[in-house]
């Protein structure tokens, strides 16, 4: 990574790509449409809110959008656990995806806390 790269933005974008592919798999191969749509919405919203935060016009705006990104990440964790516990996701896929999400959650939590 270059020194100018925004780590949380990059990780959240890559995570969103992964979530889109998960959605494609769940909807086409597993014919699951309700839960997969929920995780698609929340999982891609994380990076979108981070992007908005970066373009914020004030520190309060930045913190508010980063807080929303954190909440969307928490929601995504809920949908991930539900998909695993209902056997739509294999444990290996769940663990790998959740590890990536937990890294984003830690970064976002740190960012939001540093803005107080």
PDB file of C-alpha atoms in Angstrom:
ATOM      1  CA  UNK A   1       0.000   0.000   0.000  1.00  0.00           C
ATOM      2  CA  UNK A   2       1.217   3.472  -0.771  1.00  0.00           C
ATOM      3  CA  UNK A   3       1.557   5.958   2.082  1.00  0.00           C
ATOM      4  CA  UNK A   4      -1.327   8.036   0.683  1.00  0.00           C
ATOM      5  CA  UNK A   5      -3.727   5.090   0.510  1.00  0.00           C
ATOM      6  CA  UNK A   6      -6.698   5.240   2.849  1.00  0.00           C
ATOM      7  CA  UNK A   7      -6.600   1.788   4.471  1.00  0.00           C
ATOM      8  CA  UNK A   8     -10.176   1.708   5.763  1.00  0.00           C
ATOM      9  CA  UNK A   9     -11.527   2.936   2.425  1.00  0.00           C
ATOM     10  CA  UNK A  10      -9.545   0.325   0.497  1.00  0.00           C
ATOM     11  CA  UNK A  11     -10.505  -2.503   2.849  1.00  0.00           C
ATOM     12  CA  UNK A  12     -14.183  -1.522   2.829  1.00  0.00           C
ATOM     13  CA  UNK A  13     -14.211  -1.334  -0.983  1.00  0.00           C
ATOM     14  CA  UNK A  14     -12.599  -4.765  -1.296  1.00  0.00           C
ATOM     15  CA  UNK A  15     -15.084  -6.063   1.275  1.00  0.00           C
ATOM     16  CA  UNK A  16     -17.970  -4.637  -0.781  1.00  0.00           C
ATOM     17  CA  UNK A  17     -16.690  -6.455  -3.867  1.00  0.00           C
ATOM     18  CA  UNK A  18     -16.610  -9.652  -1.828  1.00  0.00           C
ATOM     19  CA  UNK A  19     -20.172  -9.051  -0.598  1.00  0.00           C
ATOM     20  CA  UNK A  20     -21.437  -8.467  -4.153  1.00  0.00           C
ATOM     21  CA  UNK A  21     -19.902 -11.779  -5.204  1.00  0.00           C
ATOM     22  CA  UNK A  22     -21.458 -13.475  -2.167  1.00  0.00           C
ATOM     23  CA  UNK A  23     -24.828 -12.018  -3.137  1.00  0.00           C
ATOM     24  CA  UNK A  24     -24.427 -13.278  -6.706  1.00  0.00           C
ATOM     25  CA  UNK A  25     -23.623 -16.751  -5.407  1.00  0.00           C
ATOM     26  CA  UNK A  26     -26.441 -16.839  -2.865  1.00  0.00           C
ATOM     27  CA  UNK A  27     -29.079 -15.593  -5.268  1.00  0.00           C
ATOM     28  CA  UNK A  28     -28.067 -17.668  -8.286  1.00  0.00           C
ATOM     29  CA  UNK A  29     -26.755 -20.908  -6.765  1.00  0.00           C
ATOM     30  CA  UNK A  30     -28.662 -21.113  -3.471  1.00  0.00           C
ATOM     31  CA  UNK A  31     -31.760 -19.240  -4.655  1.00  0.00           C
ATOM     32  CA  UNK A  32     -31.736 -17.190  -1.461  1.00  0.00           C
ATOM     33  CA  UNK A  33     -33.056 -13.686  -2.082  1.00  0.00           C
ATOM     34  CA  UNK A  34     -34.127 -12.076   1.201  1.00  0.00           C
ATOM     35  CA  UNK A  35     -31.090 -12.450   3.483  1.00  0.00           C
ATOM     36  CA  UNK A  36     -28.673 -12.007   0.602  1.00  0.00           C
ATOM     37  CA  UNK A  37     -30.314  -8.701  -0.328  1.00  0.00           C
ATOM     38  CA  UNK A  38     -29.944  -7.513   3.273  1.00  0.00           C
ATOM     39  CA  UNK A  39     -26.232  -8.308   3.433  1.00  0.00           C
ATOM     40  CA  UNK A  40     -25.732  -6.770  -0.004  1.00  0.00           C
ATOM     41  CA  UNK A  41     -27.270  -3.523   1.221  1.00  0.00           C
ATOM     42  CA  UNK A  42     -25.437  -3.282   4.534  1.00  0.00           C
ATOM     43  CA  UNK A  43     -22.127  -4.734   3.326  1.00  0.00           C
ATOM     44  CA  UNK A  44     -21.779  -2.292   0.444  1.00  0.00           C
ATOM     45  CA  UNK A  45     -23.037   0.633   2.517  1.00  0.00           C
ATOM     46  CA  UNK A  46     -19.961   0.502   4.751  1.00  0.00           C
ATOM     47  CA  UNK A  47     -17.594   1.772   2.082  1.00  0.00           C
ATOM     48  CA  UNK A  48     -20.151   4.179   0.637  1.00  0.00           C
ATOM     49  CA  UNK A  49     -20.478   5.886   4.016  1.00  0.00           C
ATOM     50  CA  UNK A  50     -16.700   6.003   4.439  1.00  0.00           C
ATOM     51  CA  UNK A  51     -16.458   7.639   1.027  1.00  0.00           C
ATOM     52  CA  UNK A  52     -19.077  10.194   2.088  1.00  0.00           C
ATOM     53  CA  UNK A  53     -17.202  10.832   5.345  1.00  0.00           C
ATOM     54  CA  UNK A  54     -14.016  11.599   3.457  1.00  0.00           C
ATOM     55  CA  UNK A  55     -15.961  14.203   1.493  1.00  0.00           C
ATOM     56  CA  UNK A  56     -17.544  15.619   4.651  1.00  0.00           C
ATOM     57  CA  UNK A  57     -17.607  19.360   5.112  1.00  0.00           C
ATOM     58  CA  UNK A  58     -16.974  19.336   8.855  1.00  0.00           C
ATOM     59  CA  UNK A  59     -15.513  17.162  11.585  1.00  0.00           C
ATOM     60  CA  UNK A  60     -19.054  16.477  12.835  1.00  0.00           C
ATOM     61  CA  UNK A  61     -20.118  15.392   9.340  1.00  0.00           C
ATOM     62  CA  UNK A  62     -17.071  13.132   9.095  1.00  0.00           C
ATOM     63  CA  UNK A  63     -17.773  11.538  12.482  1.00  0.00           C
ATOM     64  CA  UNK A  64     -21.476  11.054  11.710  1.00  0.00           C
ATOM     65  CA  UNK A  65     -20.775   9.213   8.448  1.00  0.00           C
ATOM     66  CA  UNK A  66     -18.033   7.098  10.020  1.00  0.00           C
ATOM     67  CA  UNK A  67     -20.473   6.206  12.808  1.00  0.00           C
ATOM     68  CA  UNK A  68     -23.029   5.121  10.222  1.00  0.00           C
ATOM     69  CA  UNK A  69     -20.352   3.018   8.495  1.00  0.00           C
ATOM     70  CA  UNK A  70     -19.577   1.360  11.840  1.00  0.00           C
ATOM     71  CA  UNK A  71     -23.272   0.602  12.429  1.00  0.00           C
ATOM     72  CA  UNK A  72     -23.638  -0.830   8.923  1.00  0.00           C
ATOM     73  CA  UNK A  73     -20.632  -3.054   9.586  1.00  0.00           C
ATOM     74  CA  UNK A  74     -22.271  -4.295  12.799  1.00  0.00           C
ATOM     75  CA  UNK A  75     -25.458  -5.020  10.860  1.00  0.00           C
ATOM     76  CA  UNK A  76     -23.462  -6.885   8.243  1.00  0.00           C
ATOM     77  CA  UNK A  77     -22.027  -9.063  10.999  1.00  0.00           C
ATOM     78  CA  UNK A  78     -25.575  -9.957  12.031  1.00  0.00           C
ATOM     79  CA  UNK A  79     -26.520 -11.040   8.494  1.00  0.00           C
ATOM     80  CA  UNK A  80     -23.286 -13.011   8.133  1.00  0.00           C
ATOM     81  CA  UNK A  81     -23.992 -14.954  11.335  1.00  0.00           C
ATOM     82  CA  UNK A  82     -27.572 -15.578  10.254  1.00  0.00           C
ATOM     83  CA  UNK A  83     -26.495 -16.861   6.840  1.00  0.00           C
ATOM     84  CA  UNK A  84     -24.003 -19.216   8.482  1.00  0.00           C
ATOM     85  CA  UNK A  85     -26.436 -20.478  11.105  1.00  0.00           C
ATOM     86  CA  UNK A  86     -29.078 -21.206   8.458  1.00  0.00           C
ATOM     87  CA  UNK A  87     -26.540 -23.143   6.362  1.00  0.00           C
ATOM     88  CA  UNK A  88     -26.407 -20.711   3.443  1.00  0.00           C
ATOM     89  CA  UNK A  89     -22.731 -19.986   4.132  1.00  0.00           C
ATOM     90  CA  UNK A  90     -20.066 -22.579   4.754  1.00  0.00           C
ATOM     91  CA  UNK A  91     -18.063 -22.116   7.944  1.00  0.00           C
ATOM     92  CA  UNK A  92     -14.844 -21.438   6.014  1.00  0.00           C
ATOM     93  CA  UNK A  93     -16.435 -18.690   3.951  1.00  0.00           C
ATOM     94  CA  UNK A  94     -18.082 -17.234   7.036  1.00  0.00           C
ATOM     95  CA  UNK A  95     -14.827 -17.191   9.017  1.00  0.00           C
ATOM     96  CA  UNK A  96     -12.845 -15.581   6.230  1.00  0.00           C
ATOM     97  CA  UNK A  97     -15.477 -12.924   5.529  1.00  0.00           C
ATOM     98  CA  UNK A  98     -16.008 -12.217   9.214  1.00  0.00           C
ATOM     99  CA  UNK A  99     -12.260 -11.811   9.779  1.00  0.00           C
ATOM    100  CA  UNK A 100     -12.188  -9.131   7.071  1.00  0.00           C
ATOM    101  CA  UNK A 101     -15.242  -7.468   8.594  1.00  0.00           C
ATOM    102  CA  UNK A 102     -13.780  -7.505  12.097  1.00  0.00           C
ATOM    103  CA  UNK A 103     -10.692  -5.725  10.812  1.00  0.00           C
ATOM    104  CA  UNK A 104     -12.889  -3.005   9.285  1.00  0.00           C
ATOM    105  CA  UNK A 105     -14.900  -2.780  12.516  1.00  0.00           C
ATOM    106  CA  UNK A 106     -11.743  -2.244  14.568  1.00  0.00           C
ATOM    107  CA  UNK A 107     -10.538   0.479  12.207  1.00  0.00           C
ATOM    108  CA  UNK A 108     -13.897   2.245  12.192  1.00  0.00           C
ATOM    109  CA  UNK A 109     -14.246   2.047  15.960  1.00  0.00           C
ATOM    110  CA  UNK A 110     -10.813   3.592  16.377  1.00  0.00           C
ATOM    111  CA  UNK A 111     -11.612   6.370  13.898  1.00  0.00           C
ATOM    112  CA  UNK A 112     -14.940   7.220  15.515  1.00  0.00           C
ATOM    113  CA  UNK A 113     -13.424   7.208  19.014  1.00  0.00           C
ATOM    114  CA  UNK A 114     -10.590   9.487  17.900  1.00  0.00           C
ATOM    115  CA  UNK A 115     -13.144  12.065  16.691  1.00  0.00           C
ATOM    116  CA  UNK A 116     -14.675  12.609  20.146  1.00  0.00           C
TER     117      UNK A 116
END
